[in-house]
Amino acid sequence: MDEPEFSVRELLRARPRGPGAPVDLAAVDPRSTPGVPTGLDRAAAKRWAAERVGALAVDLAGLQEKLSASARADPAFTGRVLLVLQAMDAGGKDGTIRRVAGAMNPLGLHIRSFGPPTEEESRHDFLWRIRRALPRPGYVGVFNRSHYEDVLIARVESLVPEAVWRSRYDEINAFERGLVGEGFTLVKVFLHISPEEQLDRLTRRLDNPEKHWKYDPADVDARARWDDYRAAYADAITLCNDVNAPWYVVPADRKWYRDWAVASLLRETLAELGLAYPPANFDVNRERHRLAGAVRVGQRDRPATARGLR
Amino acid sequence: MDEPEFSVRELLRARPRGPGAPVDLAAVDPRSTPGVPTGLDRAAAKRWAAERVGALAVDLAGLQEKLSASARADPAFTGRVLLVLQAMDAGGKDGTIRRVAGAMNPLGLHIRSFGPPTEEESRHDFLWRIRRALPRPGYVGVFNRSHYEDVLIARVESLVPEAVWRSRYDEINAFERGLVGEGFTLVKVFLHISPEEQLDRLTRRLDNPEKHWKYDPADVDARARWDDYRAAYADAITLCNDVNAPWYVVPADRKWYRDWAVASLLRETLAELGLAYPPANFDVNRERHRLAGAVRVGQRDRPATARGLR
């Protein structure tokens, strides 16, 4: 695929309104489609994105293979990518994983979903279960929710005292700095939907018996605290937005745009790692010779006997 | 998709030559294509399989969603599927996972690859790392190699005394019986390639610098012991072939056949579980009402303030 003439990461990076000011989520329209050529009607814009998503999938699979290969060839290679997905309920996390991660080789994916902490998880600090779920070198990891829940639901629902969640922003920054030092490239994505779109999606889940399993009455309770969650997201994104672990705010009311945008963010991130197929760590000609010598094996093939049968 | 008029599982199930006799791998031609209509030339047979693989992918994704949904709706649901893939080097394990598991939702997949045991793994019994890698209810698990390596390479390369690997067949049977009791459905697949096909594939890896990372000189050493491995496979398949944890021998010289066959085995297995979308565990009309009441939230949406900024 040709290089795009702009950086989707630059376009979608979460930016404060000014020096020392918070990131303004209200300034990003969840129905907008930054990066898509202006002047296209909706059908043409969808077509534009769909055409690119196919090529992006091929690129992603190729880059992912180089990442896997690099780790397999060199035990000292530490590179890996971690996509952190956060959103309000029905924000499209599952769909994004199905569409974007689904384009990659499942062998090189490391996907973890974080729900309410188990009893065991609750006995440890909030980063304990996250540390245990980190991808190894060579993998593309995806976190479906993450440690950010501990400054989102934990804050809005007062699951811990304020002093506790307040101290977590610093802990998260230190943790993520550590990950970057260990070879991680973080891609933190907030899928930004409007309350109107959430209402549509939750209503559709109620209308379709095959989607009832996706519906959780607790989502309506969370919806009633929309503004509190919005403020908690704005703080998390503002306070944990290091240049080496940046947040991207992806307008996500339109699924076709969201899929294109997240695939593009991953592609740009992987492309920047400068990955290449590793050179052979063996003598190719010698191996050719050895392999030719082993042809006799095939000629010796004969009915297997199951020796040692009891 | 219409039900096929035959069972691929019946067709490919590993069968002893007679009561008490071993499974005869030499009786299965790695280039054969059981289940594909006879009388088709190679191009037509490939087309036949390719047409079906698309429909199989849709079926697999749908069945997998019902499996996930069942587990999510009911904490007492224990069902899960575990595909165990074994093969000689270059036998096509990775390609099968990419093509077959790649058709499913990555969120509901649980894929683990087993290489040489780490130092920590070596300090435990051979099933320790396997137990830690088992999928939870609702998942489709895939083992890329497995506990069977401990009666294959461990036996052929004499990594443990004979008495040790001999006792493992019983241990594996007991282990797998336990899994079935816990809700697992096992699909154990031996991808059966010929030594000629292996030679082709290894040679192609040497010929293509982008495939060098997949080439391991140790594969040639293993190739030199083809007959020993074949005998070890025949014993493993014969001795650990319980009716509730059966082996399938998939002719795998033709990749298009292998993909169709493994996808078909999984589809039949999942279909037999009788999965359905779970009924709502909430009052749908009440939720409709609550959701309508929460519309006001959208109207209250306003610029987020990043309270608590330091």
mmCIF file of N, CA and C in Angstrom, chain A residues 78-153:
data_model
loop_
_atom_site.group_PDB
_atom_site.id
_atom_site.type_symbol
_atom_site.label_atom_id
_atom_site.label_comp_id
_atom_site.label_asym_id
_atom_site.label_seq_id
_atom_site.Cartn_x
_atom_site.Cartn_y
_atom_site.Cartn_z
ATOM 1 N N THR A 78 13.208 -7.521 22.111
ATOM 2 C CA THR A 78 12.191 -7.278 23.148
ATOM 3 C C THR A 78 10.947 -6.579 22.606
ATOM 4 N N GLY A 79 10.939 -6.235 21.317
ATOM 5 C CA GLY A 79 9.842 -5.430 20.774
ATOM 6 C C GLY A 79 8.487 -6.131 20.830
ATOM 7 N N ARG A 80 7.468 -5.373 21.120
ATOM 8 C CA ARG A 80 6.085 -5.873 21.103
ATOM 9 C C ARG A 80 5.158 -4.661 21.141
ATOM 10 N N VAL A 81 3.956 -4.852 20.684
ATOM 11 C CA VAL A 81 2.995 -3.756 20.613
ATOM 12 C C VAL A 81 1.820 -4.087 21.512
ATOM 13 N N LEU A 82 1.328 -3.103 22.233
ATOM 14 C CA LEU A 82 0.149 -3.336 23.071
ATOM 15 C C LEU A 82 -0.912 -2.288 22.777
ATOM 16 N N LEU A 83 -2.013 -2.754 22.200
ATOM 17 C CA LEU A 83 -3.169 -1.902 21.936
ATOM 18 C C LEU A 83 -4.087 -1.949 23.151
ATOM 19 N N VAL A 84 -4.299 -0.792 23.770
ATOM 20 C CA VAL A 84 -5.199 -0.695 24.925
ATOM 21 C C VAL A 84 -6.503 -0.061 24.439
ATOM 22 N N LEU A 85 -7.594 -0.789 24.586
ATOM 23 C CA LEU A 85 -8.893 -0.293 24.101
ATOM 24 C C LEU A 85 -9.789 0.049 25.283
ATOM 25 N N GLN A 86 -10.254 1.283 25.307
ATOM 26 C CA GLN A 86 -11.204 1.708 26.334
ATOM 27 C C GLN A 86 -12.376 2.397 25.661
ATOM 28 N N ALA A 87 -13.545 2.249 26.235
ATOM 29 C CA ALA A 87 -14.735 2.903 25.700
ATOM 30 C C ALA A 87 -15.867 2.764 26.702
ATOM 31 N N MET A 88 -16.895 3.591 26.537
ATOM 32 C CA MET A 88 -18.134 3.382 27.273
ATOM 33 C C MET A 88 -18.740 2.063 26.784
ATOM 34 N N ASP A 89 -19.720 1.533 27.534
ATOM 35 C CA ASP A 89 -20.386 0.303 27.107
ATOM 36 C C ASP A 89 -20.967 0.491 25.714
ATOM 37 N N ALA A 90 -20.900 -0.564 24.909
ATOM 38 C CA ALA A 90 -21.383 -0.536 23.522
ATOM 39 C C ALA A 90 -20.553 0.424 22.670
ATOM 40 N N GLY A 91 -19.371 0.765 23.155
ATOM 41 C CA GLY A 91 -18.508 1.690 22.421
ATOM 42 C C GLY A 91 -17.809 1.044 21.230
ATOM 43 N N GLY A 92 -17.834 -0.281 21.142
ATOM 44 C CA GLY A 92 -17.295 -0.950 19.966
ATOM 45 C C GLY A 92 -15.964 -1.652 20.186
ATOM 46 N N LYS A 93 -15.615 -1.942 21.439
ATOM 47 C CA LYS A 93 -14.340 -2.618 21.689
ATOM 48 C C LYS A 93 -14.318 -3.995 21.034
ATOM 49 N N ASP A 94 -15.365 -4.778 21.293
ATOM 50 C CA ASP A 94 -15.402 -6.139 20.740
ATOM 51 C C ASP A 94 -15.366 -6.121 19.217
ATOM 52 N N GLY A 95 -16.157 -5.247 18.623
ATOM 53 C CA GLY A 95 -16.200 -5.176 17.160
ATOM 54 C C GLY A 95 -14.856 -4.768 16.575
ATOM 55 N N THR A 96 -14.177 -3.848 17.241
ATOM 56 C CA THR A 96 -12.856 -3.418 16.769
ATOM 57 C C THR A 96 -11.877 -4.585 16.802
ATOM 58 N N ILE A 97 -11.917 -5.360 17.871
ATOM 59 C CA ILE A 97 -11.000 -6.503 17.985
ATOM 60 C C ILE A 97 -11.310 -7.521 16.899
ATOM 61 N N ARG A 98 -12.616 -7.800 16.715
ATOM 62 C CA ARG A 98 -12.999 -8.783 15.698
ATOM 63 C C ARG A 98 -12.525 -8.341 14.317
ATOM 64 N N ARG A 99 -12.687 -7.072 14.006
ATOM 65 C CA ARG A 99 -12.370 -6.598 12.666
ATOM 66 C C ARG A 99 -10.875 -6.326 12.465
ATOM 67 N N VAL A 100 -10.258 -5.664 13.445
ATOM 68 C CA VAL A 100 -8.865 -5.234 13.256
ATOM 69 C C VAL A 100 -7.888 -6.344 13.650
ATOM 70 N N ALA A 101 -8.028 -6.870 14.867
ATOM 71 C CA ALA A 101 -7.136 -7.965 15.264
ATOM 72 C C ALA A 101 -7.433 -9.200 14.420
ATOM 73 N N GLY A 102 -8.694 -9.355 14.005
ATOM 74 C CA GLY A 102 -9.074 -10.506 13.195
ATOM 75 C C GLY A 102 -8.359 -10.546 11.857
ATOM 76 N N ALA A 103 -7.786 -9.426 11.450
ATOM 77 C CA ALA A 103 -7.052 -9.400 10.179
ATOM 78 C C ALA A 103 -5.642 -9.960 10.349
ATOM 79 N N MET A 104 -5.211 -10.109 11.592
ATOM 80 C CA MET A 104 -3.833 -10.569 11.832
ATOM 81 C C MET A 104 -3.823 -12.076 12.111
ATOM 82 N N ASN A 105 -2.625 -12.629 12.161
ATOM 83 C CA ASN A 105 -2.469 -14.061 12.423
ATOM 84 C C ASN A 105 -2.747 -14.320 13.908
ATOM 85 N N PRO A 106 -3.750 -15.166 14.205
ATOM 86 C CA PRO A 106 -4.081 -15.381 15.623
ATOM 87 C C PRO A 106 -2.910 -15.934 16.429
ATOM 88 N N LEU A 107 -1.967 -16.595 15.760
ATOM 89 C CA LEU A 107 -0.801 -17.138 16.468
ATOM 90 C C LEU A 107 0.063 -16.039 17.082
ATOM 91 N N GLY A 108 0.042 -14.842 16.495
ATOM 92 C CA GLY A 108 0.885 -13.757 16.991
ATOM 93 C C GLY A 108 0.125 -12.728 17.797
ATOM 94 N N LEU A 109 -1.133 -13.041 18.113
ATOM 95 C CA LEU A 109 -1.962 -12.128 18.900
ATOM 96 C C LEU A 109 -2.006 -12.583 20.352
ATOM 97 N N HIS A 110 -2.155 -11.631 21.225
ATOM 98 C CA HIS A 110 -2.255 -11.919 22.656
ATOM 99 C C HIS A 110 -3.365 -11.000 23.176
ATOM 100 N N ILE A 111 -4.569 -11.546 23.312
ATOM 101 C CA ILE A 111 -5.731 -10.724 23.642
ATOM 102 C C ILE A 111 -6.192 -11.042 25.050
ATOM 103 N N ARG A 112 -6.423 -10.020 25.838
ATOM 104 C CA ARG A 112 -6.912 -10.227 27.193
ATOM 105 C C ARG A 112 -8.050 -9.252 27.473
ATOM 106 N N SER A 113 -9.108 -9.774 28.081
ATOM 107 C CA SER A 113 -10.239 -8.941 28.486
ATOM 108 C C SER A 113 -10.226 -8.818 30.006
ATOM 109 N N PHE A 114 -10.485 -7.628 30.477
ATOM 110 C CA PHE A 114 -10.502 -7.404 31.923
ATOM 111 C C PHE A 114 -11.907 -7.040 32.385
ATOM 112 N N GLY A 115 -12.491 -7.896 33.209
ATOM 113 C CA GLY A 115 -13.791 -7.612 33.791
ATOM 114 C C GLY A 115 -13.606 -7.152 35.231
ATOM 115 N N PRO A 116 -14.679 -7.224 36.020
ATOM 116 C CA PRO A 116 -14.534 -6.912 37.442
ATOM 117 C C PRO A 116 -13.466 -7.835 38.018
ATOM 118 N N PRO A 117 -12.611 -7.315 38.905
ATOM 119 C CA PRO A 117 -11.539 -8.148 39.463
ATOM 120 C C PRO A 117 -12.112 -9.378 40.173
ATOM 121 N N THR A 118 -11.436 -10.518 40.012
ATOM 122 C CA THR A 118 -11.812 -11.703 40.772
ATOM 123 C C THR A 118 -11.396 -11.498 42.223
ATOM 124 N N GLU A 119 -11.803 -12.469 43.056
ATOM 125 C CA GLU A 119 -11.439 -12.365 44.463
ATOM 126 C C GLU A 119 -9.912 -12.341 44.611
ATOM 127 N N GLU A 120 -9.249 -13.216 43.843
ATOM 128 C CA GLU A 120 -7.792 -13.270 43.946
ATOM 129 C C GLU A 120 -7.174 -11.949 43.470
ATOM 130 N N GLU A 121 -7.674 -11.434 42.366
ATOM 131 C CA GLU A 121 -7.125 -10.181 41.833
ATOM 132 C C GLU A 121 -7.308 -9.032 42.820
ATOM 133 N N SER A 122 -8.435 -9.058 43.524
ATOM 134 C CA SER A 122 -8.724 -7.973 44.467
ATOM 135 C C SER A 122 -7.753 -7.960 45.644
ATOM 136 N N ARG A 123 -7.130 -9.103 45.894
ATOM 137 C CA ARG A 123 -6.199 -9.167 47.028
ATOM 138 C C ARG A 123 -4.849 -8.534 46.693
ATOM 139 N N HIS A 124 -4.634 -8.218 45.409
ATOM 140 C CA HIS A 124 -3.365 -7.626 44.989
ATOM 141 C C HIS A 124 -3.575 -6.182 44.550
ATOM 142 N N ASP A 125 -2.464 -5.462 44.318
ATOM 143 C CA ASP A 125 -2.597 -4.098 43.805
ATOM 144 C C ASP A 125 -3.174 -4.150 42.398
ATOM 145 N N PHE A 126 -3.715 -3.007 41.940
ATOM 146 C CA PHE A 126 -4.519 -3.031 40.705
ATOM 147 C C PHE A 126 -3.704 -3.382 39.468
ATOM 148 N N LEU A 127 -2.382 -3.244 39.519
ATOM 149 C CA LEU A 127 -1.572 -3.564 38.340
ATOM 150 C C LEU A 127 -1.129 -5.035 38.296
ATOM 151 N N TRP A 128 -1.408 -5.761 39.378
ATOM 152 C CA TRP A 128 -0.961 -7.161 39.447
ATOM 153 C C TRP A 128 -1.499 -7.988 38.287
ATOM 154 N N ARG A 129 -2.813 -7.916 38.059
ATOM 155 C CA ARG A 129 -3.392 -8.757 36.999
ATOM 156 C C ARG A 129 -2.984 -8.275 35.609
ATOM 157 N N ILE A 130 -2.671 -6.974 35.526
ATOM 158 C CA ILE A 130 -2.226 -6.420 34.248
ATOM 159 C C ILE A 130 -0.836 -6.955 33.908
ATOM 160 N N ARG A 131 0.051 -6.914 34.898
ATOM 161 C CA ARG A 131 1.427 -7.410 34.671
ATOM 162 C C ARG A 131 1.433 -8.861 34.231
ATOM 163 N N ARG A 132 0.529 -9.653 34.802
ATOM 164 C CA ARG A 132 0.484 -11.078 34.451
ATOM 165 C C ARG A 132 -0.068 -11.320 33.056
ATOM 166 N N ALA A 133 -0.693 -10.300 32.484
ATOM 167 C CA ALA A 133 -1.372 -10.482 31.194
ATOM 168 C C ALA A 133 -0.598 -9.848 30.043
ATOM 169 N N LEU A 134 0.616 -9.395 30.310
ATOM 170 C CA LEU A 134 1.367 -8.684 29.264
ATOM 171 C C LEU A 134 1.867 -9.641 28.180
ATOM 172 N N PRO A 135 1.871 -9.171 26.945
ATOM 173 C CA PRO A 135 2.383 -10.015 25.852
ATOM 174 C C PRO A 135 3.896 -10.149 25.916
ATOM 175 N N ARG A 136 4.372 -11.293 25.427
ATOM 176 C CA ARG A 136 5.809 -11.512 25.321
ATOM 177 C C ARG A 136 6.346 -10.828 24.070
ATOM 178 N N PRO A 137 7.688 -10.705 23.962
ATOM 179 C CA PRO A 137 8.267 -10.091 22.756
ATOM 180 C C PRO A 137 7.771 -10.789 21.492
ATOM 181 N N GLY A 138 7.548 -9.986 20.437
ATOM 182 C CA GLY A 138 7.128 -10.547 19.159
ATOM 183 C C GLY A 138 5.625 -10.583 18.968
ATOM 184 N N TYR A 139 4.878 -10.322 20.037
ATOM 185 C CA TYR A 139 3.420 -10.399 19.952
ATOM 186 C C TYR A 139 2.782 -9.015 19.792
ATOM 187 N N VAL A 140 1.606 -9.015 19.163
ATOM 188 C CA VAL A 140 0.725 -7.855 19.217
ATOM 189 C C VAL A 140 -0.309 -8.151 20.296
ATOM 190 N N GLY A 141 -0.244 -7.409 21.374
ATOM 191 C CA GLY A 141 -1.193 -7.595 22.469
ATOM 192 C C GLY A 141 -2.373 -6.659 22.316
ATOM 193 N N VAL A 142 -3.522 -7.111 22.785
ATOM 194 C CA VAL A 142 -4.717 -6.261 22.799
ATOM 195 C C VAL A 142 -5.351 -6.380 24.177
ATOM 196 N N PHE A 143 -5.530 -5.234 24.838
ATOM 197 C CA PHE A 143 -6.243 -5.226 26.114
ATOM 198 C C PHE A 143 -7.647 -4.678 25.880
ATOM 199 N N ASN A 144 -8.629 -5.512 26.141
ATOM 200 C CA ASN A 144 -10.034 -5.165 26.046
ATOM 201 C C ASN A 144 -10.445 -4.688 27.443
ATOM 202 N N ARG A 145 -10.451 -3.386 27.662
ATOM 203 C CA ARG A 145 -10.392 -2.747 28.977
ATOM 204 C C ARG A 145 -8.995 -3.017 29.560
ATOM 205 N N SER A 146 -8.689 -2.347 30.660
ATOM 206 C CA SER A 146 -7.292 -2.386 31.118
ATOM 207 C C SER A 146 -7.190 -1.831 32.532
ATOM 208 N N HIS A 147 -5.949 -1.481 32.901
ATOM 209 C CA HIS A 147 -5.702 -0.818 34.181
ATOM 210 C C HIS A 147 -6.412 0.528 34.278
ATOM 211 N N TYR A 148 -6.850 1.073 33.157
ATOM 212 C CA TYR A 148 -7.561 2.359 33.223
ATOM 213 C C TYR A 148 -8.923 2.238 33.896
ATOM 214 N N GLU A 149 -9.497 1.026 33.908
ATOM 215 C CA GLU A 149 -10.759 0.855 34.644
ATOM 216 C C GLU A 149 -10.603 1.278 36.108
ATOM 217 N N ASP A 150 -9.374 1.192 36.604
ATOM 218 C CA ASP A 150 -9.136 1.500 38.014
ATOM 219 C C ASP A 150 -9.083 2.996 38.312
ATOM 220 N N VAL A 151 -9.146 3.818 37.248
ATOM 221 C CA VAL A 151 -9.360 5.256 37.458
ATOM 222 C C VAL A 151 -10.646 5.691 36.737
ATOM 223 N N LEU A 152 -11.437 4.725 36.289
ATOM 224 C CA LEU A 152 -12.705 5.053 35.626
ATOM 225 C C LEU A 152 -13.859 4.558 36.513
ATOM 226 N N ILE A 153 -14.219 3.286 36.379
ATOM 227 C CA ILE A 153 -15.335 2.786 37.197
ATOM 228 C C ILE A 153 -14.990 2.872 38.683
#
